[in-house]
Each structure stands twice: as structure tokens, then as C-alpha cells.
Tab-separated table of C-alpha atoms in Angstrom:
chain	number	residue	atom	x	y	z
A	1	MET	CA	0.000	0.000	0.000
A	2	ASN	CA	1.503	3.346	-1.065
A	3	HIS	CA	1.361	6.345	1.222
A	4	LYS	CA	1.728	9.638	-0.626
A	5	LEU	CA	2.911	12.671	1.252
A	6	PRO	CA	0.590	15.614	1.219
A	7	ARG	CA	1.515	18.346	-1.240
A	8	PRO	CA	2.271	20.948	1.461
A	9	VAL	CA	4.788	18.548	3.016
A	10	ILE	CA	6.498	17.980	-0.355
A	11	ALA	CA	6.807	21.729	-0.889
A	12	ILE	CA	8.374	22.175	2.553
A	13	VAL	CA	10.925	19.433	1.830
A	14	VAL	CA	11.907	20.961	-1.530
A	15	ILE	CA	12.352	24.400	0.039
A	16	ALA	CA	14.510	22.897	2.773
A	17	VAL	CA	16.753	21.125	0.248
A	18	ILE	CA	17.189	24.308	-1.825
A	19	ALA	CA	18.034	26.304	1.284
A	20	ALA	CA	20.588	23.718	2.361
A	21	LEU	CA	22.274	23.787	-1.078
A	22	TYR	CA	22.366	27.573	-1.156
A	23	PHE	CA	23.913	27.970	2.298
A	24	GLY	CA	26.336	25.126	1.577
A	25	LEU	CA	27.589	26.775	-1.621
A	26	ALA	CA	27.840	30.128	0.099
A	27	ASN	CA	30.004	28.649	2.838
A	28	LEU	CA	32.452	27.100	0.339
A	29	ASN	CA	34.342	30.423	0.280
A	30	THR	CA	34.525	30.799	4.060
A	31	ASP	CA	36.364	28.539	6.483
A	32	GLY	CA	35.526	28.033	10.123
A	33	ASN	CA	37.450	31.141	11.145
A	34	GLY	CA	35.589	33.360	8.699
A	35	GLU	CA	38.579	33.662	6.363
A	36	LEU	CA	37.953	33.951	2.638
A	37	THR	CA	39.031	30.813	0.753
A	38	ALA	CA	38.924	29.752	-2.880
A	39	SER	CA	40.248	26.995	-5.094
A	40	GLY	CA	41.995	26.880	-8.447
A	41	SER	CA	44.939	25.265	-10.223
A	42	ILE	CA	48.574	26.236	-10.642
A	43	GLU	CA	49.295	28.068	-13.909
A	44	ALA	CA	52.378	29.298	-15.751
A	45	THR	CA	53.283	31.133	-18.936
A	46	ILE	CA	53.275	28.503	-21.691
A	47	VAL	CA	54.846	29.174	-25.090
A	48	ASN	CA	54.300	27.076	-28.202
A	49	ILE	CA	57.482	26.869	-30.263
A	50	SER	CA	56.644	26.871	-33.981
A	51	PRO	CA	58.830	27.327	-37.077
A	52	GLU	CA	58.203	30.344	-39.295
A	53	LEU	CA	59.246	28.407	-42.406
A	54	ALA	CA	58.391	24.982	-43.754
A	55	GLY	CA	61.191	22.420	-43.851
A	56	LYS	CA	62.585	19.053	-42.886
A	57	VAL	CA	63.766	18.666	-39.289
A	58	ILE	CA	67.452	17.715	-39.145
A	59	GLY	CA	67.929	18.041	-35.392
A	60	VAL	CA	66.147	18.476	-32.063
A	61	ASP	CA	68.409	19.528	-29.185
A	62	VAL	CA	66.054	19.045	-26.207
A	63	GLU	CA	63.935	16.358	-24.591
A	64	GLU	CA	60.750	16.721	-22.582
A	65	GLY	CA	61.496	17.993	-19.091
A	66	ALA	CA	64.758	19.668	-20.124
A	67	LEU	CA	65.628	22.989	-18.512
A	68	VAL	CA	66.647	25.618	-21.051
A	69	ASN	CA	67.781	29.200	-20.968
A	70	ALA	CA	66.722	31.969	-23.291
A	71	ASP	CA	68.474	31.767	-26.688
A	72	ASP	CA	69.425	28.098	-26.255
A	73	PRO	CA	69.109	26.160	-29.556
A	74	LEU	CA	66.033	23.924	-29.710
A	75	LEU	CA	65.318	22.864	-33.294
A	76	HIS	CA	67.052	22.898	-36.685
A	77	LEU	CA	65.602	22.703	-40.219
A	78	ASP	CA	67.384	21.645	-43.413
A	79	PRO	CA	69.149	24.714	-44.951
A	80	SER	CA	70.305	23.127	-48.256
A	81	LEU	CA	67.692	24.743	-50.543
A	82	LEU	CA	68.032	28.239	-49.108
A	83	THR	CA	71.819	27.906	-49.071
A	84	ALA	CA	71.790	27.187	-52.806
A	85	GLN	CA	69.487	30.137	-53.414
A	86	ARG	CA	71.804	32.322	-51.365
A	87	ALA	CA	74.768	31.333	-53.545
A	88	VAL	CA	72.832	32.483	-56.629
A	89	ALA	CA	71.861	35.745	-54.923
A	90	ALA	CA	75.472	36.362	-53.866
A	91	SER	CA	76.630	35.849	-57.450
A	92	GLN	CA	74.011	38.291	-58.682
A	93	LEU	CA	75.207	40.840	-56.125
A	94	ASP	CA	78.797	40.438	-57.323
A	95	SER	CA	77.673	41.012	-60.927
A	96	ALA	CA	75.652	44.055	-59.893
A	97	ASN	CA	78.659	45.518	-58.049
A	98	ALA	CA	80.861	44.954	-61.109
A	99	ALA	CA	78.288	46.673	-63.315
A	100	LEU	CA	78.120	49.547	-60.828
A	101	ALA	CA	81.895	49.992	-60.915
A	102	SER	CA	81.814	50.054	-64.734
A	103	ALA	CA	78.944	52.545	-64.776
A	104	GLN	CA	80.757	54.761	-62.264
A	105	THR	CA	83.919	54.771	-64.392
A	106	LYS	CA	81.961	55.614	-67.549
A	107	PHE	CA	80.098	58.392	-65.789
A	108	ASP	CA	83.309	59.908	-64.431
A	109	GLN	CA	84.963	59.815	-67.860
A	110	THR	CA	81.890	61.202	-69.617
A	111	LEU	CA	81.516	64.004	-67.105
A	112	GLN	CA	85.180	64.942	-67.362
A	113	SER	CA	84.972	65.069	-71.144
A	114	ALA	CA	81.785	67.130	-71.027
A	115	LEU	CA	83.291	69.601	-68.569
A	116	SER	CA	86.340	70.014	-70.795
A	117	ALA	CA	84.087	70.691	-73.782
A	118	GLN	CA	82.149	73.203	-71.721
A	119	ASP	CA	85.310	75.071	-70.783
A	120	ALA	CA	86.330	75.199	-74.439
A	121	GLN	CA	82.912	76.522	-75.485
A	122	ARG	CA	82.995	79.212	-72.816
A	123	ALA	CA	86.435	80.310	-73.935
A	124	LYS	CA	85.172	80.475	-77.507
A	125	ASP	CA	82.139	82.546	-76.503
A	126	LEU	CA	84.425	85.008	-74.750
A	127	ARG	CA	86.458	85.494	-77.918
A	128	ILE	CA	83.636	85.656	-80.456
A	129	SER	CA	81.248	88.569	-80.580
A	130	ALA	CA	77.538	88.178	-81.102
A	131	PRO	CA	75.801	88.794	-84.463
A	132	ASP	CA	75.145	92.398	-85.386
A	133	GLU	CA	71.503	91.985	-84.462
A	134	PHE	CA	72.481	91.426	-80.785
A	135	ASN	CA	73.452	94.202	-78.420
A	136	GLN	CA	75.332	91.898	-76.038
A	137	PRO	CA	78.019	89.234	-76.564
A	138	LEU	CA	77.148	85.505	-76.498
A	139	TRP	CA	78.341	85.020	-72.927
A	140	PHE	CA	76.099	87.811	-71.609
A	141	ILE	CA	73.126	85.492	-70.937
A	142	ASP	CA	73.647	82.668	-68.476
A	143	GLN	CA	73.997	79.214	-70.001
A	144	SER	CA	71.011	77.761	-68.123
A	145	ASP	CA	68.821	80.594	-69.433
A	146	GLN	CA	70.084	79.995	-72.959
A	147	ILE	CA	69.226	76.295	-72.618
A	148	THR	CA	65.723	77.178	-71.464
A	149	SER	CA	65.232	79.531	-74.395
A	150	ALA	CA	66.620	76.972	-76.825
A	151	GLN	CA	64.255	74.318	-75.490
A	152	THR	CA	61.356	76.729	-75.973
A	153	GLU	CA	62.403	77.202	-79.609
A	154	VAL	CA	62.657	73.413	-80.084
A	155	ASP	CA	59.139	72.990	-78.765
A	156	ALA	CA	57.797	75.814	-80.951
A	157	SER	CA	59.532	74.447	-84.069
A	158	LYS	CA	58.089	70.989	-83.403
A	159	VAL	CA	54.589	72.486	-83.264
A	160	ALA	CA	55.248	74.364	-86.529
A	161	LEU	CA	56.505	71.158	-88.174
A	162	ASP	CA	53.409	69.252	-87.114
A	163	GLU	CA	51.201	72.034	-88.458
A	164	ALA	CA	53.073	72.069	-91.789
A	165	VAL	CA	52.734	68.310	-92.155
A	166	ALA	CA	49.014	68.520	-91.333
A	167	ASN	CA	48.560	71.306	-93.891
A	168	LEU	CA	50.370	69.281	-96.587
A	169	GLU	CA	48.106	66.317	-95.921
A	170	LYS	CA	45.095	68.614	-96.220
A	171	VAL	CA	46.327	70.001	-99.566
A	172	ILE	CA	47.032	66.508	-100.882
A	173	SER	CA	43.566	65.322	-99.902
A	174	ASP	CA	41.906	68.257	-101.735
A	175	LEU	CA	39.956	66.824	-104.713
A	176	GLY	CA	40.929	69.838	-106.797
A	177	ASN	CA	44.552	68.719	-106.653
A	178	ALA	CA	43.872	65.047	-107.402
A	179	GLN	CA	44.650	65.253	-111.157
A	180	TYR	CA	48.011	66.929	-110.558
A	181	LEU	CA	48.961	64.422	-107.860
A	182	ASP	CA	47.957	61.527	-110.086
A	183	ALA	CA	50.115	62.862	-112.929
A	184	GLU	CA	52.975	63.374	-110.506
A	185	LYS	CA	52.636	59.825	-109.261
A	186	ARG	CA	52.590	58.336	-112.763
A	187	LEU	CA	55.662	60.397	-113.671
A	188	SER	CA	57.513	59.190	-110.583
A	189	GLU	CA	56.679	55.564	-111.364
A	190	ALA	CA	57.670	56.007	-115.037
A	191	ARG	CA	61.020	57.498	-114.035
A	192	ALA	CA	61.708	54.606	-111.664
A	193	ALA	CA	60.846	52.099	-114.423
A	194	PHE	CA	63.039	53.961	-116.938
A	195	LEU	CA	66.090	53.806	-114.687
A	196	ILE	CA	65.737	50.036	-114.505
A	197	ALA	CA	65.158	49.713	-118.263
A	198	ASP	CA	68.194	51.822	-118.986
A	199	LYS	CA	70.355	49.651	-116.759
A	200	VAL	CA	69.062	46.494	-118.439
A	201	LYS	CA	69.820	47.979	-121.877
A	202	VAL	CA	73.395	48.801	-120.893
A	203	GLN	CA	73.919	45.273	-119.591
A	204	ALA	CA	72.527	43.808	-122.847
A	205	GLU	CA	74.806	46.013	-124.920
A	206	ASN	CA	77.825	44.579	-123.126
A	207	ALA	CA	76.739	41.009	-123.662
A	208	VAL	CA	78.887	38.787	-125.942
A	209	GLU	CA	77.120	37.530	-129.098
A	210	ALA	CA	73.715	38.308	-127.613
A	211	GLY	CA	71.828	39.879	-130.498
A	212	ALA	CA	68.467	38.470	-129.424
A	213	VAL	CA	69.056	39.684	-125.878
A	214	GLN	CA	69.946	43.149	-127.098
A	215	ASP	CA	66.851	43.304	-129.295
A	216	ALA	CA	64.612	42.333	-126.381
A	217	ALA	CA	66.354	44.871	-124.129
A	218	TYR	CA	65.875	47.637	-126.727
A	219	ASP	CA	62.170	46.809	-127.101
A	220	TYR	CA	61.755	46.895	-123.324
A	221	TYR	CA	63.694	50.169	-123.104
A	222	ASN	CA	61.676	51.842	-125.874
A	223	ASP	CA	58.338	50.815	-124.292
A	224	VAL	CA	59.352	52.247	-120.942
A	225	LEU	CA	60.676	55.380	-122.599
A	226	ASP	CA	57.330	55.891	-124.355
A	227	VAL	CA	55.520	55.608	-121.018
A	228	LEU	CA	57.950	58.102	-119.460
A	229	GLU	CA	57.474	60.613	-122.267
A	230	ARG	CA	53.665	60.401	-122.063
A	231	ALA	CA	53.805	60.775	-118.278
A	232	GLN	CA	56.133	63.758	-118.623
A	233	ASP	CA	53.795	65.374	-121.200
A	234	ASP	CA	50.761	64.834	-118.962
A	235	PHE	CA	52.612	66.333	-116.021
A	236	ASN	CA	53.898	69.296	-118.011
A	237	ALA	CA	50.338	70.061	-119.040
A	238	LEU	CA	49.449	70.616	-115.386
A	239	THR	CA	52.396	72.848	-114.477
A	240	ASN	CA	51.909	76.504	-113.677
A	241	THR	CA	48.490	75.704	-112.262
A	242	GLU	CA	47.004	76.622	-108.922
A	243	ALA	CA	47.177	72.988	-107.835
A	244	GLU	CA	50.928	72.865	-108.500
A	245	ASP	CA	51.490	76.112	-106.612
A	246	ASP	CA	49.501	74.918	-103.575
A	247	ILE	CA	51.242	71.567	-103.405
A	248	LYS	CA	54.763	72.953	-103.908
A	249	TYR	CA	54.226	75.662	-101.311
A	250	ALA	CA	52.860	73.165	-98.762
A	251	ARG	CA	55.853	70.907	-99.384
A	252	GLY	CA	58.193	73.871	-99.031
A	253	GLN	CA	56.627	74.705	-95.683
A	254	VAL	CA	57.329	71.161	-94.460
A	255	VAL	CA	60.943	71.345	-95.629
A	256	ILE	CA	61.535	74.702	-93.931
A	257	ALA	CA	59.748	73.600	-90.743
A	258	GLN	CA	61.910	70.476	-90.629
A	259	GLN	CA	65.066	72.527	-91.113
A	260	ARG	CA	63.955	74.928	-88.383
A	261	TYR	CA	63.375	72.055	-85.973
A	262	ASP	CA	66.717	70.426	-86.803
A	263	ALA	CA	68.578	73.706	-86.345
A	264	ALA	CA	66.816	74.420	-83.041
A	265	TYR	CA	67.602	70.957	-81.740
A	266	THR	CA	71.231	71.253	-82.848
A	267	ARG	CA	71.471	74.594	-81.057
A	268	LEU	CA	70.047	73.040	-77.898
A	269	LEU	CA	72.570	70.204	-78.014
A	270	SER	CA	75.422	72.672	-78.441
A	271	LEU	CA	74.357	74.487	-75.291
A	272	GLN	CA	73.893	71.326	-73.247
A	273	THR	CA	77.480	70.982	-72.108
A	274	GLY	CA	78.963	69.944	-68.794
A	275	THR	CA	76.476	68.378	-66.389
A	276	ASP	CA	73.619	69.318	-68.738
A	277	SER	CA	75.094	67.328	-71.605
A	278	PRO	CA	72.806	64.526	-72.877
A	279	VAL	CA	75.673	62.039	-72.735
A	280	VAL	CA	76.299	62.954	-69.107
A	281	ILE	CA	72.604	62.663	-68.270
A	282	SER	CA	72.494	59.263	-69.994
A	283	ALA	CA	75.566	58.093	-68.092
A	284	LYS	CA	74.043	59.378	-64.834
A	285	ASN	CA	70.823	57.439	-65.520
A	286	ALA	CA	72.862	54.301	-66.183
A	287	LEU	CA	74.739	54.865	-62.917
A	288	ASP	CA	71.484	55.288	-60.990
A	289	GLN	CA	70.162	52.065	-62.497
A	290	ALA	CA	73.355	50.269	-61.476
A	291	HIS	CA	72.947	51.547	-57.911
A	292	ALA	CA	69.331	50.330	-57.897
A	293	ALA	CA	70.413	46.911	-59.188
A	294	VAL	CA	72.964	46.582	-56.382
A	295	LYS	CA	70.377	47.626	-53.823
A	296	GLN	CA	67.891	45.078	-55.155
A	297	SER	CA	70.506	42.304	-55.208
A	298	GLN	CA	71.553	43.143	-51.663
A	299	ALA	CA	67.916	43.072	-50.553
A	300	ASN	CA	67.474	39.614	-52.092
A	301	LEU	CA	70.586	38.384	-50.299
A	302	ASP	CA	69.449	39.883	-46.985
A	303	LEU	CA	66.043	38.211	-47.393
A	304	LEU	CA	67.658	34.801	-47.865
A	305	ASP	CA	69.958	35.398	-44.888
A	306	ALA	CA	66.918	36.241	-42.768
A	307	GLN	CA	65.158	33.070	-43.930
A	308	ILE	CA	68.234	30.933	-43.264
A	309	ALA	CA	68.490	32.397	-39.758
A	310	LYS	CA	64.920	31.262	-39.078
A	311	LEU	CA	65.861	27.622	-39.774
A	312	ASP	CA	67.523	27.466	-36.334
A	313	ILE	CA	64.923	27.920	-33.607
A	314	TYR	CA	65.944	29.129	-30.131
A	315	ALA	CA	64.302	29.363	-26.730
A	316	VAL	CA	62.477	32.637	-26.175
A	317	MET	CA	62.771	32.486	-22.376
A	318	ASP	CA	64.129	30.507	-19.462
A	319	GLY	CA	61.934	27.510	-18.786
A	320	VAL	CA	61.279	23.806	-19.092
A	321	ILE	CA	60.267	21.781	-22.152
A	322	LEU	CA	56.770	20.420	-21.557
A	323	SER	CA	56.278	18.525	-24.819
A	324	ARG	CA	58.229	17.560	-27.928
A	325	ASN	CA	56.121	16.910	-31.020
A	326	VAL	CA	58.730	16.431	-33.781
A	327	GLU	CA	61.618	14.113	-34.566
A	328	PRO	CA	64.496	14.397	-37.069
A	329	GLY	CA	63.377	13.570	-40.590
A	330	GLU	CA	59.856	14.925	-40.181
A	331	PHE	CA	58.560	17.771	-42.342
A	332	VAL	CA	57.018	20.663	-40.465
A	333	GLN	CA	54.783	23.478	-41.650
A	334	PRO	CA	54.889	27.120	-40.517
A	335	GLY	CA	52.905	27.586	-37.318
A	336	ALA	CA	52.874	23.887	-36.407
A	337	VAL	CA	53.631	23.375	-32.700
A	338	ALA	CA	56.993	21.595	-32.528
A	339	LEU	CA	57.773	22.152	-28.847
A	340	THR	CA	55.967	23.523	-25.809
A	341	MET	CA	57.801	25.202	-22.954
A	342	ALA	CA	56.818	26.973	-19.781
A	343	ASP	CA	58.344	29.377	-17.284
A	344	LEU	CA	58.023	27.559	-13.942
A	345	THR	CA	59.685	30.415	-12.054
A	346	ASN	CA	56.643	32.607	-12.536
A	347	LEU	CA	53.670	30.573	-11.293
A	348	THR	CA	50.186	31.973	-10.865
A	349	ILE	CA	46.781	30.791	-9.778
A	350	THR	CA	43.361	32.188	-10.699
A	351	VAL	CA	40.450	31.808	-8.313
A	352	TYR	CA	36.903	33.170	-8.226
A	353	VAL	CA	35.204	34.931	-5.318
A	354	PRO	CA	31.524	35.871	-5.093
A	355	GLU	CA	30.407	39.451	-5.497
A	356	ASP	CA	29.567	39.850	-1.820
A	357	ARG	CA	33.212	39.031	-0.865
A	358	TYR	CA	34.815	41.005	-3.684
A	359	GLY	CA	35.343	44.024	-1.451
A	360	GLN	CA	37.655	42.015	0.831
A	361	ILE	CA	40.279	41.608	-1.918
A	362	SER	CA	42.877	44.241	-2.873
A	363	LEU	CA	45.964	44.374	-5.089
A	364	GLY	CA	49.119	43.350	-3.236
A	365	GLN	CA	47.146	41.374	-0.659
A	366	THR	CA	48.869	38.168	0.458
A	367	ALA	CA	47.382	34.703	0.692
A	368	GLU	CA	48.366	31.169	1.612
A	369	VAL	CA	48.326	28.402	-0.969
A	370	ARG	CA	48.095	24.719	-0.137
A	371	VAL	CA	48.210	21.706	-2.459
A	372	ASP	CA	47.347	18.073	-1.838
A	373	SER	CA	50.790	16.896	-2.948
A	374	PHE	CA	52.452	18.697	-0.014
A	375	PRO	CA	49.909	18.684	2.825
A	376	GLY	CA	52.373	20.023	5.351
A	377	LEU	CA	53.607	22.953	3.265
A	378	THR	CA	52.166	26.415	2.793
A	379	PHE	CA	53.114	28.622	-0.135
A	380	THR	CA	52.840	32.395	-0.244
A	381	ALA	CA	50.903	34.200	-2.966
A	382	THR	CA	50.221	37.852	-3.814
A	383	VAL	CA	47.193	39.316	-5.591
A	384	VAL	CA	48.386	40.795	-8.892
A	385	HIS	CA	45.125	41.258	-10.791
A	386	ILE	CA	41.433	41.665	-10.008
A	387	ALA	CA	38.978	41.247	-12.854
A	388	ASP	CA	37.054	44.359	-13.853
A	389	GLN	CA	34.082	42.340	-15.135
A	390	ALA	CA	31.949	39.751	-13.373
A	391	GLU	CA	31.491	36.218	-14.676
A	392	PHE	CA	28.800	33.539	-14.366
A	393	THR	CA	26.095	36.205	-14.005
A	394	PRO	CA	22.557	35.091	-15.018
A	395	ARG	CA	20.801	37.634	-17.212
A	396	ASN	CA	18.233	40.037	-15.791
A	397	VAL	CA	18.851	38.969	-12.166
A	398	GLN	CA	18.260	41.871	-9.779
A	399	THR	CA	17.623	40.006	-6.520
A	400	VAL	CA	20.034	39.538	-3.608
A	401	GLU	CA	19.969	35.780	-4.109
A	402	GLY	CA	20.712	36.142	-7.797
A	403	ARG	CA	23.662	38.432	-7.193
A	404	SER	CA	25.278	35.748	-5.019
A	405	SER	CA	26.032	33.797	-8.218
A	406	THR	CA	28.156	36.675	-9.559
A	407	PHE	CA	31.913	35.975	-9.326
A	408	TYR	CA	35.116	37.896	-9.994
A	409	ALA	CA	38.390	36.358	-11.129
A	410	ILE	CA	41.368	36.992	-8.849
A	411	LYS	CA	44.877	36.275	-10.109
A	412	LEU	CA	47.712	35.662	-7.653
A	413	GLN	CA	51.434	35.187	-8.163
A	414	VAL	CA	52.706	32.173	-6.240
A	415	SER	CA	56.148	32.003	-4.652
A	416	ASP	CA	57.797	28.611	-5.137
A	417	PRO	CA	61.558	29.008	-4.656
A	418	ASP	CA	62.146	25.256	-4.350
A	419	GLY	CA	60.301	24.398	-7.567
A	420	LYS	CA	57.853	21.984	-5.960
A	421	LEU	CA	54.664	23.165	-7.656
A	422	LYS	CA	53.679	21.931	-11.095
A	423	ILE	CA	51.313	23.251	-13.708
A	424	GLY	CA	47.754	22.041	-13.257
A	425	MET	CA	48.057	21.134	-9.558
A	426	PRO	CA	44.756	21.784	-7.710
A	427	ALA	CA	45.326	24.289	-4.920
A	428	ASP	CA	43.400	26.039	-2.166
A	429	VAL	CA	43.885	29.724	-1.432
A	430	VAL	CA	43.278	31.384	1.939
A	431	PHE	CA	43.292	35.176	1.766
A	432	LYS	CA	44.856	37.037	4.686
């Protein structure tokens, strides 16, 4: 026969159990003397040792548990490929330096020659007077100003030449001049054909016992001559016409514009002496390129040296090797964890205290630490960090009971001069 408890009794039992759990959890952070206690585990700074380059492992200098100092060698990767690349880069640097030396010599010689020519030109300008149209001698205006003026004339003459060429094309394309141009073209072609026919006739005349050849050559010559004479007559019929005048004048403009440009450019070159000389500027550009080539070659060599240096991996701090994940002969990728090490001289522990006890903790406060492995020993710890943000807080809880589940992380630095504590050891902390 089953006896069910009345519902009011069940409710009272549930409330009693909840109350017992709440007060039990609240008392976990307080010992019998009212001191604040908390639990955590021993921590340390752990560093994962990973290569920056991919490569085959050719040596591992440490075992798990080994004590190492900062900058001790730990791991070595095969350098053969990068060493070969470095030899090529070094050869390229030597070639670049040789080219630089040659470019420097050429520049020095070119500059010296240009300066000598400049001195000679200046001496000549001092002896020779200017044209009658000038009121001052040639040396009166500074050379740099003369170069500027000469460049302006070169630019202006180039514009005039382009305009003359454009005008000639316009005149040639005029339909009114088409008949004259056609006659001129036929005359030019007939003259070219006649020169060939005349040469063939002369060759046939010198032939030995070649009567048939001579006859054929004469027939060919006479036919071409007839074409030339008709072309010349057709062209002569169009001379002294407006079309001829327009075309000849347009062509004359092009010729004069070209001569003007050539003379202006020649004048500019004559003024560009010394450091302004085109040959000096060209040699200087070649020298600059040689310097850039050396710089680039040196940069390539430095890059390979930096990569080769990364094939030997060293300890970044004093500590102990926790794990070794590679063996000689294995191929490792960049970022893969090859070794793990920790600094056991700087141990810490992080514990959590409820919000209602948070005010009892301050930076620099001391505490006692106990571990199960050494029940008779007490270690000293100092508070080094107090979290600025609560954790484990349920959302939208505004009651006193709800706030009791709000915790703050407290980090302490543990003193362990004898090296007894190990990472991960559970520990109890009693705050003073």
C-alpha cells in the first residue's frame, strides 16, 4: 500500500533542500574562522614553439622535461635549398657591383669630357662677338637661361613642323589637286621604271654575241621610254596651275619647318654641355640604375639570410620543455607546434570569489596556498590582478539571491623558490 505525502509537506521538503544547497555553496568560500578561501589550479606562462618556415627537421636539441635558458638552440631545419638560393643571390650581387663599378667609371669619364668641352665653349664665346643683331656678346646670358630659351624654340619648331605636315596632308587630300597628284605619281613611277630599263639595256649592250638579248632589251627600253614621255607630257600640261602652286608651297613649308626644328635641336645640343650634356645625363641614368640593381641584389641576399636564420629555432625564455612533437626527418609546416615550454619560475593561480566578498580583496594582498601533494607545506601568494568584469552572471537577475552567483576572477602570483609546484596542480587559497 503506497502512502503519498501531502503536497504541502512535499513543498516544505523541496524548500529545505534548496536552502541547504544555497547555504552550503555560500560557505564554500569561508572557512571556520571566517577567512575567505577559494580553489583553483597552478598556472604558468606557456609558449608554443613553432617554425616560421616549412622544412625538414634535421635536429632536435632538447627532450621533454629539459631545462633551457633563453636563446638556447632547440630545433634545426634543413638549410640546403636556401643555401643554394643564397649562392645564386650572392653571385648576382657580385655582378651588380661589377656593373656599378663600370657605370661609375663611364660616368666619371663622360663628365670629365663634357666639362672640358664646356670650358672650351665658354672660352670660344668670350672670344667671339655676337651677331650684329644682338646688343650683347654671347656670354652675356647665363647658359642655363640659354638652354631654357633653346628648349622653348625646339618645342615651338616641333609644333610648326606638325602644323606644316598637317597642312600638306590637307592640300594633298583636296579633290581639286587630285589630277596633278595623279600625274605626278605616274611620272615618278615612269622614271623609276626607266632607270631600270636603262640599266638592263646597258647590260645587254655589253653582252657577248647576244643579239636576241639586245633586241629584247631595246624593245623593253623603248616601251618604258614611251611611257615616261607620255607621263612627262601629262605632267607638263598641269604645271603653272594653282594645284601645283599649292602643293609645292605646302611641301616647301614642311621642308623649312623640318630645317627649323633640326637647327633648333642642334642649337640646344650645343648648349647642353657639362652636367647638362645629354651624354652625361644618360651616363648618370645608367649609374642610378646600377645603384638600384645593387640595392635590389643586396635586398634579395638579406632576405635569404633572414630566412636561413629562421631555420635554427631558439628558446624565447628561461623555462622547461613540456612537450616535444617532432623528430628528425619529419617535415614541419609554418605555425605547427613543434615544442611547448613553460616558465616555472613565474607561477600563478586564478580563483573566483563571489560578489559579496569582492570588497575584501585588494591588489598586493597576500594569501596562503596549499596543495594536496604537499599537505604540510604552505606557499605564499600575492594578488596581482582583479577582474574588472563579473562572470557567471545570469541575465536580468536583480535580486540579492541572484547576485550571489556573480563571481570575480582573482589572479595571484605564487612564490615557489624550491620548484615543488607543477602546472595544473589543484590548490586552495586562503586570503589574509
